[in-house]
């Protein structure tokens, strides 16, 4: 259907979503995702453009690898794929990759994501060098020493579950470092997947004094809290109901809300799911423009890496296909205007990347359609999401790339029956 | 009350009635153990699988004696070190356990939450015999039973737990069992070995933190010392074992700050001379051996309740 038909059918028409942060796993981890499966999973989620993170095996740190990625994406005929290349050779954090040549081969930004550039001196030089060609660095802010062997947010929930925690300060000290270096050097720096109230405040103040920093937040950090590790499946923006009803059968330490979902490794993600206060602060940051974009950090994993003990499981949530309903949940709670939230999925990331997507990349959304997240309907090879079995509201009905309809969901207006 | 739980994973969501029910059944098991022939028939023909993926002699032997005292057949499945390193995953082990077809699995594992993983993937009831730093339900229950024996009603009683709370499943299970019975808990120990949220004041109901052990012990009704793992020093959490002993070791003088005859407990194995003086460990207040004895009875009680409370008398 064309735009007019979509509008007449009562659907919301939007520019195609742009994801600044997705892991496509190819080459090296094709059992978890490929460029093709990731690019099609993106369309189901409404993303017509996605940036592919370079933490593959080998890492995307040479022009030939960028070209190969682009060729695979072209052949897949899914979402457009924009390569992000590594900042350091082999993502080893020791020496700079050939940033200018990588950019000429098609890299739109640079990141060692999965890890920070831990060496502050090297990160400073990366920022300085990137200025030469006006390149964008996407930094994953994390103090590796402080996060240590943590597997979830450090707080009341980790205390009662007996799991090692990652303090908010592990992110905030890194954000502070990165902002200091940006102030020293200048350039284009984007901080990805901010998760704490403190990080948002640091960026708000930095922007207030004119630093050219941008940042994003993930849909899962906007919707879920550390209580999800203990088995809760209550969205942060729905939790006002939970406050008034005392939780039955919860013991002294607070308890595991549902034994079936407690210690479910699909809730293990880096940065970790934080507290309700942090989630509220992320929404406030989104609403006031401190946060420029919503990026999925889509991190698919084959079941062998997730179907293990919590502390041994890989970090990551597969997020491309469920981003929209999680964002709309907060909009419905009144935490952010719908236009602002949708801009964070479209114009926001476009501005950060300095791209101008064509008007023929567009999607049709049924914002009120309810559907159940089912493993066998997930397009991504990674089914690692704590949303399995839950009913979400809001879905993408059609995704059009370059004028070609590349994804069509269930019938217009159809809601999957909840079973 | 009617017993309705299928698994024993954690006591954190147990009602007081459920805890009382286990303690009452434990009393019946103590009676069985005092018979000339320490054996009752209720689990005859059933197989209990002891799956210990982390080294433990005491708890394993305690469960083995408990199962045998109820006439169950007992099989041991051991796995050492990380299953990932071994190339056999926990999922493989679960499938094996399922195929072996035991009637009940008792498991110990170094990862917090591992019993939830197993319970969700098997049709067999699971008893958590200790998972990482999370829970050790039978230890909490046996400590409650032992304290009841020494103090009577626990309502309003104050119990000090001293040591490495962060890494202690025993501390968590003691809190979860004793607080619903009316006791108040004072945690003590170095701030580096206290969960950050609890140290910063977000404490569970009925629980306080007092870093100064002398103050914590003043007028207390009982103390439970936790085992200190020596590697905490290497990971930068403690300056030295010597300093730990000076500041948080249980000495005769410290114990005397409690109410007269207030008991001293320890889950074992003890590092005598580090977290507890030998004289205190084996002194008149010590209930350490009583804990070990009661441990068998508590485990019998849980096996019996999970088996559907068959008759304790020979047919």
XYZ file of C-alpha atoms in Angstrom:
734
model
C 0.000 0.000 0.000
C 1.103 3.559 -0.576
C 1.128 6.384 1.948
C -2.363 7.516 1.096
C -3.792 4.026 1.473
C -2.024 3.608 4.792
C -3.418 6.853 6.093
C -6.909 6.011 4.900
C -6.612 2.679 6.728
C -6.077 4.654 9.943
C -2.396 3.831 10.197
C 0.329 6.146 11.363
C 2.829 6.895 8.610
C 6.375 7.699 9.691
C 9.782 8.052 8.154
C 11.604 4.736 8.415
C 13.367 4.264 11.750
C 17.148 4.581 11.867
C 19.055 2.452 14.370
C 22.441 3.794 15.396
C 23.389 0.589 17.133
C 22.804 -3.013 16.031
C 24.964 -6.124 16.213
C 24.706 -8.205 13.069
C 27.350 -10.752 14.182
C 28.636 -11.491 10.683
C 31.406 -12.403 10.061
C 32.272 -14.779 12.867
C 29.092 -15.431 14.816
C 26.639 -16.442 12.094
C 24.826 -18.794 14.477
C 23.644 -15.669 16.358
C 22.771 -13.407 13.409
C 23.751 -12.653 9.832
C 23.631 -9.418 7.915
C 20.596 -10.759 6.048
C 18.626 -11.962 9.087
C 19.464 -8.779 10.992
C 18.461 -6.550 8.078
C 15.093 -8.314 7.837
C 14.519 -8.322 11.597
C 15.094 -4.566 11.379
C 12.263 -4.155 8.877
C 9.834 -6.014 11.135
C 10.699 -3.448 13.792
C 10.240 -0.505 11.412
C 13.940 0.235 10.908
C 14.753 0.981 7.293
C 18.355 1.898 8.132
C 20.605 0.262 10.729
C 24.193 0.828 11.734
C 26.160 -2.403 12.133
C 28.595 -2.542 15.043
C 32.073 -3.838 14.246
C 32.585 -6.322 17.100
C 32.585 -9.265 14.737
C 35.323 -11.840 14.184
C 37.393 -10.438 12.625
C 36.452 -6.956 13.801
C 35.524 -4.524 11.016
C 38.849 -2.680 11.029
C 39.918 -2.839 7.367
C 38.367 -1.289 4.239
C 37.852 -4.700 2.606
C 35.686 -5.823 5.486
C 33.547 -2.697 5.184
C 33.075 -3.342 1.468
C 32.135 -6.967 2.095
C 29.563 -5.951 4.696
C 28.015 -3.451 2.295
C 27.834 -6.089 -0.441
C 26.088 -8.572 1.855
C 23.618 -5.925 2.935
C 22.853 -4.970 -0.654
C 22.164 -8.602 -1.523
C 19.915 -9.098 1.516
C 17.370 -6.502 0.350
C 16.328 -5.771 3.907
C 16.985 -2.559 5.753
C 19.838 -0.377 4.554
C 22.992 -1.213 6.503
C 25.561 1.426 7.404
C 28.844 0.034 8.681
C 30.444 1.324 11.859
C 34.138 0.423 11.900
C 36.432 -0.180 14.840
C 38.304 2.717 16.456
C 41.260 0.516 17.300
C 42.886 -2.247 15.305
C 41.151 -5.552 16.124
C 39.181 -3.629 18.788
C 42.164 -4.446 20.960
C 42.410 -0.938 22.388
C 46.103 -0.639 21.568
C 46.493 1.198 18.252
C 44.218 3.260 16.022
C 42.616 1.637 12.996
C 42.941 3.384 9.603
C 40.021 5.698 10.281
C 40.195 7.811 7.136
C 40.507 4.865 4.774
C 37.678 3.088 6.574
C 35.501 6.168 6.165
C 36.290 6.272 2.458
C 35.249 2.616 2.199
C 31.874 3.492 3.672
C 32.149 3.474 7.460
C 29.730 6.096 8.820
C 31.156 6.118 12.343
C 33.684 4.406 14.596
C 33.283 2.419 17.775
C 34.911 -0.350 19.785
C 31.433 -1.102 21.149
C 31.109 -4.094 23.369
C 33.880 -2.364 25.229
C 35.042 1.210 25.757
C 38.382 2.528 24.517
C 39.662 1.926 28.021
C 42.964 3.782 27.575
C 42.081 7.470 28.022
C 45.197 8.620 26.200
C 44.379 6.505 23.160
C 40.764 7.673 23.195
C 41.984 11.255 23.288
C 44.116 10.589 20.221
C 41.206 8.879 18.475
C 39.086 11.987 19.019
C 41.892 14.242 17.805
C 42.604 12.149 14.745
C 38.923 11.770 13.869
C 38.663 15.567 13.682
C 40.967 15.525 10.676
C 38.222 14.004 8.543
C 35.269 15.142 10.647
C 34.493 11.579 11.715
C 31.993 10.452 14.352
C 33.105 8.351 17.332
C 30.464 6.279 19.132
C 31.684 5.492 22.625
C 30.412 2.762 24.938
C 30.935 4.355 28.346
C 32.042 1.812 30.907
C 34.791 1.718 33.507
C 35.877 -1.895 33.172
C 37.562 -2.007 36.583
C 34.451 -0.740 38.351
C 32.028 -3.000 36.506
C 34.360 -5.901 37.228
C 32.616 -9.244 37.194
C 29.182 -7.709 37.685
C 26.255 -9.220 35.819
C 23.389 -6.871 36.760
C 22.730 -3.444 38.255
C 24.231 -3.068 41.727
C 21.380 -2.277 44.094
C 18.701 -3.821 46.287
C 17.816 -6.463 43.728
C 21.381 -7.663 43.201
C 21.788 -7.707 46.992
C 18.909 -10.088 47.461
C 19.637 -12.236 44.409
C 23.274 -12.681 45.395
C 24.496 -11.606 41.956
C 27.581 -9.412 41.529
C 26.563 -5.865 40.652
C 27.620 -3.190 38.168
C 27.307 0.169 39.944
C 25.838 3.192 38.187
C 29.231 4.820 38.755
C 30.847 2.338 36.328
C 28.998 4.192 33.568
C 29.014 7.686 35.030
C 32.768 7.901 35.619
C 33.265 6.856 31.989
C 30.758 9.449 30.752
C 32.581 12.083 32.813
C 35.912 11.014 31.331
C 34.572 11.121 27.793
C 33.037 14.564 28.303
C 36.314 15.879 29.719
C 38.190 14.609 26.694
C 35.627 16.104 24.341
C 36.031 19.418 26.106
C 39.799 19.131 25.714
C 39.856 18.041 22.085
C 36.543 18.860 20.428
C 35.151 16.757 17.605
C 32.111 14.569 17.127
C 31.391 12.218 20.000
C 28.263 10.158 20.556
C 27.690 8.266 23.812
C 25.647 5.135 23.286
C 23.192 3.255 25.516
C 23.139 5.589 28.525
C 21.358 3.841 31.365
C 21.574 5.916 34.543
C 20.052 9.116 35.878
C 23.569 10.369 36.613
C 24.720 9.888 33.026
C 21.745 11.849 31.701
C 22.500 14.671 34.112
C 26.175 14.758 33.077
C 25.212 15.025 29.419
C 22.529 17.623 30.178
C 25.116 19.832 31.879
C 27.690 19.267 29.139
C 25.177 20.298 26.481
C 24.284 23.260 28.652
C 27.821 24.532 28.400
C 27.879 23.963 24.668
C 29.748 20.683 24.239
C 28.854 19.028 20.896
C 28.004 15.667 22.463
C 25.086 13.467 21.451
C 23.727 10.342 23.114
C 21.200 7.546 22.827
C 19.227 5.219 25.042
C 17.838 1.751 24.285
C 14.176 0.708 24.295
C 14.856 -1.952 26.943
C 16.395 0.604 29.310
C 13.295 2.754 28.754
C 10.927 -0.078 29.651
C 12.509 -2.563 32.051
C 14.074 -2.370 35.504
C 16.473 -4.531 37.488
C 13.384 -6.147 39.058
C 13.084 -8.027 35.755
C 16.145 -10.056 36.757
C 14.168 -11.206 39.821
C 11.271 -12.228 37.595
C 9.140 -9.081 37.333
C 7.572 -8.445 33.944
C 5.979 -5.108 34.843
C 7.020 -2.268 32.556
C 8.470 0.734 34.354
C 5.797 3.006 32.890
C 3.020 0.697 34.119
C 4.406 0.353 37.629
C 2.222 2.971 39.351
C -0.364 0.196 39.636
C 2.108 -2.060 41.402
C 2.789 0.608 44.025
C -0.718 0.558 45.395
C -1.084 -3.215 45.656
C 1.259 -4.838 48.145
C 2.959 -7.741 46.427
C 1.563 -10.910 47.892
C 3.903 -13.642 49.023
C 6.993 -11.514 48.806
C 9.268 -12.166 51.710
C 11.767 -10.287 53.761
C 14.321 -9.617 51.067
C 11.659 -8.793 48.507
C 11.590 -12.174 46.902
C 11.522 -13.434 43.400
C 8.325 -12.252 41.809
C 7.908 -15.204 39.539
C 10.127 -18.255 39.981
C 9.563 -19.013 36.321
C 11.280 -15.838 35.234
C 13.780 -15.299 38.020
C 17.406 -15.425 36.885
C 16.300 -15.536 33.235
C 19.485 -14.756 31.319
C 17.511 -12.868 28.668
C 17.507 -9.987 31.188
C 21.319 -9.956 31.253
C 22.495 -6.976 29.254
C 25.323 -4.467 29.328
C 24.764 -1.810 30.564
C 22.422 -3.586 32.953
C 18.730 -2.870 33.459
C 18.653 -0.135 36.108
C 16.156 1.128 38.684
C 12.758 2.725 38.175
C 14.335 6.089 39.090
C 16.886 5.718 36.318
C 14.200 4.771 33.798
C 12.199 7.863 34.728
C 15.311 10.019 34.266
C 15.967 8.521 30.816
C 12.447 9.487 29.742
C 12.923 12.982 31.147
C 16.138 13.235 29.150
C 14.337 12.092 26.029
C 11.517 14.578 26.569
C 13.813 17.573 27.144
C 16.150 16.787 24.254
C 19.163 15.734 26.333
C 18.886 12.338 24.693
C 19.084 12.641 20.923
C 18.156 9.160 19.789
C 16.737 5.777 20.682
C 19.021 2.979 19.484
C 18.296 -0.709 19.993
C 21.717 -2.163 20.841
C 20.179 -5.237 19.184
C 22.413 -8.005 20.537
C 21.230 -11.382 19.282
C 22.758 -14.532 20.721
C 22.415 -18.179 19.784
C 20.763 -20.143 22.573
C 24.026 -21.884 23.546
C 25.321 -18.550 24.801
C 22.164 -17.749 26.767
C 20.758 -21.092 27.923
C 23.294 -21.336 30.747
C 23.731 -20.130 34.334
C 23.001 -16.409 34.734
C 26.574 -15.451 35.590
C 27.936 -17.362 32.600
C 25.470 -16.103 29.996
C 26.393 -13.582 27.307
C 25.217 -9.989 27.699
C 22.592 -8.728 25.284
C 18.927 -8.365 24.336
C 17.631 -8.849 20.804
C 15.776 -5.589 20.368
C 15.061 -4.643 16.752
C 11.621 -6.206 16.524
C 10.176 -4.901 19.788
C 11.520 -1.330 19.938
C 8.359 0.459 18.817
C 5.876 -0.926 21.395
C 8.346 -0.367 24.243
C 8.712 3.275 23.229
C 4.973 3.754 22.763
C 4.405 2.423 26.300
C 6.140 5.428 27.795
C 4.337 7.736 25.402
C 0.994 6.337 26.575
C 2.043 6.884 30.201
C 2.523 10.552 29.326
C 6.264 10.502 29.893
C 7.115 11.904 26.456
C 5.266 13.287 23.449
C 4.787 10.803 20.658
C 6.352 13.113 18.109
C 9.437 13.588 20.242
C 9.782 9.841 20.809
C 9.353 9.051 17.111
C 11.847 11.789 16.195
C 14.379 10.000 18.407
C 13.954 7.019 16.083
C 14.155 9.038 12.858
C 15.366 12.646 12.617
C 17.522 12.344 15.759
C 19.792 9.566 14.524
C 19.813 11.050 10.999
C 21.183 14.295 12.415
C 23.867 12.472 14.410
C 24.950 10.528 11.310
C 24.505 13.592 9.037
C 22.431 11.598 6.579
C 19.263 12.617 4.780
C 17.098 9.585 4.197
C 14.845 9.664 1.169
C 11.109 10.175 1.513
C 10.636 6.740 -0.054
C 11.978 5.079 3.129
C 8.805 5.007 5.187
C 6.769 2.770 7.451
C 3.136 2.290 8.423
C 2.381 1.754 12.097
C -0.712 0.528 13.907
C -0.009 2.110 17.291
C -2.802 0.287 19.115
C -2.505 -3.216 17.689
C -1.784 -5.778 20.379
C 0.414 -8.730 19.632
C 2.170 -11.478 21.531
C 5.932 -11.874 21.208
C 6.429 -15.443 20.003
C 9.789 -17.094 19.557
C 8.856 -18.759 16.288
C 7.762 -15.451 14.756
C 10.993 -13.633 15.571
C 12.915 -12.920 12.379
C 16.272 -12.434 14.091
C 18.281 -15.564 14.824
C 18.487 -14.266 18.400
C 15.408 -15.000 20.451
C 17.030 -13.635 23.571
C 14.381 -11.246 24.810
C 12.604 -11.166 28.160
C 9.473 -10.145 26.262
C 8.702 -13.659 24.992
C 5.096 -14.509 25.739
C 4.167 -10.953 26.688
C 1.526 -8.877 24.932
C 2.811 -5.628 23.443
C 0.879 -2.734 21.959
C 1.925 -1.087 18.727
C 3.294 -2.766 15.652
C 4.765 -2.091 12.270
C 2.438 -3.043 9.447
C 4.621 -2.222 6.466
C 8.165 -1.080 5.796
C 9.167 0.473 2.494
C 12.800 0.970 1.485
C 13.597 3.107 -1.529
C 9.979 2.864 -2.633
C 9.994 -0.934 -2.514
C 7.762 -2.670 0.054
C 10.187 -4.993 1.799
C 8.121 -5.951 4.833
C 4.409 -6.503 5.292
C 3.067 -7.537 8.703
C -0.231 -9.167 9.506
C -3.387 -7.747 7.926
C -4.013 -4.096 8.574
C -5.548 -3.525 11.967
C -5.238 -7.169 12.867
C -4.312 -7.907 16.450
C -2.827 -11.283 17.197
C -5.191 -13.004 19.546
C -3.669 -13.409 22.969
C -3.609 -17.038 24.019
C -1.267 -26.844 57.050
C -1.220 -28.625 53.721
C 2.197 -28.567 52.043
C 1.886 -27.242 48.488
C 5.373 -26.404 47.264
C 6.874 -28.458 44.522
C 10.448 -27.156 44.767
C 12.538 -25.685 47.582
C 14.467 -22.963 45.735
C 14.442 -20.129 48.268
C 12.538 -19.372 51.452
C 12.254 -15.701 50.518
C 8.567 -15.926 49.676
C 7.580 -18.351 52.434
C 4.868 -17.516 54.906
C 5.480 -17.894 58.620
C 3.086 -20.849 58.574
C 5.222 -22.661 56.032
C 8.353 -22.127 58.080
C 6.557 -23.292 61.244
C 5.326 -26.330 59.391
C 8.884 -27.345 58.453
C 10.142 -26.722 61.996
C 7.328 -28.835 63.412
C 8.082 -31.664 60.992
C 11.767 -31.335 61.916
C 10.763 -32.083 65.514
C 9.177 -35.316 64.353
C 12.382 -36.189 62.486
C 14.505 -35.544 65.554
C 12.312 -38.142 67.229
C 12.959 -40.607 64.388
C 16.695 -40.008 64.746
C 16.501 -40.759 68.473
C 14.990 -44.198 67.866
C 17.226 -47.245 68.435
C 17.060 -47.916 64.684
C 17.456 -44.473 63.116
C 15.389 -45.239 60.081
C 11.809 -44.768 58.899
C 10.225 -46.128 55.725
C 8.415 -43.208 54.039
C 10.730 -42.805 51.038
C 11.263 -46.499 50.404
C 11.539 -47.180 46.680
C 12.237 -43.549 45.817
C 15.499 -42.241 44.454
C 17.081 -38.996 45.559
C 19.757 -37.636 43.222
C 22.409 -35.497 44.895
C 23.782 -33.192 42.204
C 26.694 -31.267 43.665
C 28.418 -29.065 41.110
C 30.451 -27.340 43.804
C 32.626 -29.084 46.359
C 30.800 -29.683 49.631
C 31.181 -32.606 51.944
C 29.082 -31.529 54.892
C 25.880 -30.598 53.157
C 26.066 -33.537 50.782
C 26.612 -36.041 53.584
C 23.861 -34.416 55.617
C 21.374 -34.806 52.732
C 22.590 -38.358 52.121
C 22.022 -39.328 55.760
C 18.638 -37.615 55.720
C 17.529 -39.465 52.574
C 18.778 -42.794 53.880
C 17.106 -42.296 57.259
C 13.869 -42.088 55.285
C 14.802 -45.252 53.349
C 15.352 -43.531 49.988
C 17.940 -44.739 47.507
C 20.623 -42.123 46.961
C 22.697 -41.450 43.850
C 25.481 -38.906 43.553
C 26.091 -36.856 40.427
C 29.135 -34.671 40.800
C 30.580 -32.065 38.496
C 33.678 -30.139 39.341
C 34.632 -26.709 38.208
C 32.775 -24.675 35.636
C 30.587 -26.748 33.377
C 31.494 -24.484 30.497
C 35.180 -25.304 30.891
C 34.349 -28.972 31.090
C 32.379 -28.807 27.885
C 29.267 -30.144 29.603
C 26.659 -27.478 30.116
C 24.153 -27.321 32.923
C 21.519 -27.948 30.250
C 23.234 -31.251 29.367
C 23.247 -32.193 33.027
C 19.556 -31.366 33.369
C 18.743 -33.630 30.432
C 20.821 -36.398 32.002
C 19.088 -35.986 35.351
C 15.734 -36.109 33.612
C 16.697 -39.286 31.772
C 18.013 -40.916 34.940
C 14.525 -40.529 36.347
C 15.123 -39.758 40.010
C 12.217 -38.746 42.205
C 13.936 -35.708 43.641
C 17.040 -33.662 42.887
C 19.099 -31.990 45.597
C 21.514 -29.551 44.031
C 24.453 -27.372 44.994
C 25.897 -24.961 42.431
C 28.371 -22.068 42.405
C 26.088 -19.845 40.283
C 23.304 -17.898 41.978
C 19.989 -18.953 40.459
C 21.156 -22.263 38.972
C 18.384 -24.227 40.801
C 15.783 -22.025 39.054
C 17.351 -22.966 35.736
C 17.077 -26.666 36.603
C 13.608 -26.489 38.161
C 12.216 -24.811 35.065
C 13.557 -27.496 32.764
C 12.773 -30.702 34.624
C 9.696 -32.491 35.878
C 11.503 -33.538 39.081
C 11.188 -31.565 42.325
C 14.388 -29.646 43.128
C 15.823 -28.784 46.540
C 18.392 -26.009 46.555
C 21.341 -27.081 48.693
C 23.116 -23.757 48.121
C 23.424 -21.594 45.003
C 26.224 -19.077 44.700
C 25.707 -16.149 47.029
C 21.933 -16.439 46.773
C 20.307 -18.951 49.092
C 20.852 -21.964 51.282
C 17.303 -22.684 52.446
C 18.070 -25.757 54.555
C 20.793 -23.853 56.432
C 18.354 -21.036 57.223
C 15.772 -23.532 58.460
C 18.235 -25.517 60.555
C 19.546 -22.304 62.090
C 15.971 -21.302 62.943
C 15.313 -24.709 64.463
C 18.538 -24.555 66.473
C 17.821 -21.031 67.730
C 14.294 -22.011 68.706
C 15.777 -24.889 70.694
C 18.129 -22.556 72.534
C 15.974 -19.445 72.939
C 12.386 -20.611 72.610
C 10.166 -18.075 70.873
C 12.222 -15.815 68.564
C 9.782 -12.907 68.734
C 11.748 -9.746 69.518
C 15.043 -11.627 69.760
C 18.067 -9.983 68.166
C 20.496 -12.113 66.204
C 23.859 -10.793 64.977
C 25.263 -12.150 61.712
C 28.907 -11.201 61.274
C 31.244 -11.570 58.318
C 31.191 -11.697 54.544
C 27.493 -11.031 53.959
C 27.921 -10.080 50.288
C 29.111 -13.519 49.280
C 27.014 -15.447 51.810
C 23.963 -17.476 50.850
C 23.754 -18.464 54.523
C 23.265 -14.847 55.628
C 20.472 -14.331 53.090
C 18.657 -17.515 54.045
C 19.053 -16.811 57.765
C 17.479 -13.388 57.264
C 14.663 -14.874 55.181
C 13.877 -17.502 57.797
C 14.466 -15.699 61.094
C 12.735 -12.398 60.348
C 9.321 -13.960 59.598
C 9.653 -15.793 62.940
C 9.843 -12.426 64.702
C 13.621 -12.055 65.131
C 15.530 -8.884 64.298
C 18.874 -9.171 62.570
C 21.954 -7.012 62.992
C 24.479 -7.523 60.230
C 28.086 -6.707 61.012
C 31.361 -6.941 59.151
C 33.579 -4.846 56.896
C 31.673 -2.451 54.590
C 33.474 -4.022 51.617
C 31.791 -7.346 52.397
C 28.288 -5.880 52.749
C 25.993 -5.555 49.705
C 26.215 -1.896 48.631
C 22.464 -1.279 48.870
C 22.298 -2.649 52.411
C 25.373 -0.743 53.507
C 23.789 2.434 52.162
C 20.631 2.006 54.194
C 18.246 0.253 51.800
C 17.971 -2.649 54.221
C 15.302 -5.343 54.251
C 12.622 -5.176 56.947
C 13.834 -6.311 60.353
C 17.491 -5.932 59.413
C 20.070 -3.363 60.567
C 23.748 -2.886 59.752
C 26.272 -2.059 62.460
C 29.889 -2.146 61.309
C 31.182 -2.017 64.899
C 30.912 -5.627 66.064
C 31.229 -4.751 69.762
C 28.231 -2.470 69.510
C 26.337 -5.016 67.427
C 26.875 -7.669 70.071
C 25.860 -5.536 73.083
C 22.836 -7.268 74.570
C 22.289 -9.535 71.559
C 20.480 -12.850 71.932
C 22.677 -14.881 69.550
C 25.464 -14.527 67.017
C 26.111 -16.353 63.756
C 29.649 -16.018 62.386
C 30.123 -16.551 58.647
C 33.020 -18.286 57.011
C 35.596 -15.886 55.557
C 36.992 -16.944 52.200
C 40.693 -16.204 52.235
C 40.698 -14.942 48.648
C 38.742 -11.821 49.698
C 42.051 -10.361 50.802
C 43.615 -10.835 47.385
C 40.707 -9.156 45.602
C 41.266 -5.940 47.534
C 38.255 -6.246 49.811
C 40.311 -6.631 52.981
C 43.679 -5.241 54.039
C 44.684 -8.428 55.857
C 43.238 -11.457 57.615
C 45.021 -10.315 60.769
C 43.144 -7.024 60.770
C 39.864 -8.823 60.037
C 40.388 -11.056 63.056
C 41.211 -8.070 65.288
C 38.127 -6.122 64.254
C 35.505 -8.750 63.390
C 36.761 -12.008 64.929
C 34.536 -13.619 67.583
C 36.562 -13.679 70.785
C 35.551 -14.657 74.302
C 35.510 -10.994 75.350
C 33.250 -10.033 72.461
C 30.868 -12.931 73.009
C 30.546 -11.856 76.666
C 28.911 -8.615 75.502
C 25.813 -10.565 74.551
C 23.138 -11.644 77.017
C 24.234 -14.406 79.387
C 24.321 -17.764 77.622
C 23.484 -16.214 74.251
C 24.492 -18.919 71.767
C 27.220 -18.813 69.128
C 26.624 -20.465 65.765
C 28.587 -21.024 62.547
C 27.516 -22.790 59.351
C 30.916 -24.478 59.041
C 33.512 -25.241 58.077
C 35.116 -22.817 60.547
C 38.398 -20.989 60.057
C 39.362 -21.158 63.709
C 41.604 -18.260 64.617
C 40.221 -16.090 61.803
C 36.488 -15.438 62.141
C 36.162 -17.310 65.421
C 38.474 -18.179 68.339
C 38.918 -21.881 68.975
C 37.808 -21.337 72.572
C 34.549 -19.769 71.405
C 34.025 -22.332 68.658
C 34.171 -25.161 71.161
C 32.989 -23.272 74.251
C 29.836 -23.688 76.293
C 27.836 -21.244 74.171
C 28.690 -22.960 70.915
C 25.834 -24.685 69.092
C 27.928 -25.636 66.088
C 27.550 -29.392 66.612
C 23.841 -29.039 67.381
C 23.486 -27.239 64.030
C 25.074 -30.175 62.243
C 22.759 -32.659 64.016
C 19.671 -30.559 63.344
C 20.714 -30.229 59.717
C 19.960 -33.895 59.087
C 16.522 -33.593 60.701
C 15.602 -30.438 58.739
C 16.600 -32.088 55.463
C 14.569 -35.159 56.375
C 11.608 -32.887 57.030
C 11.852 -31.267 53.585
C 12.308 -34.577 51.759
C 9.322 -35.912 53.643
C 7.113 -32.910 52.910
C 8.031 -32.908 49.214
C 7.296 -36.646 49.033
C 3.713 -35.960 50.148
C 4.011 -36.815 53.879
C 3.800 -40.608 53.725
C 3.550 -42.482 57.029
C 6.582 -42.449 59.283
C 5.740 -45.887 60.722
C 6.681 -49.204 59.194
C 3.806 -50.795 57.290
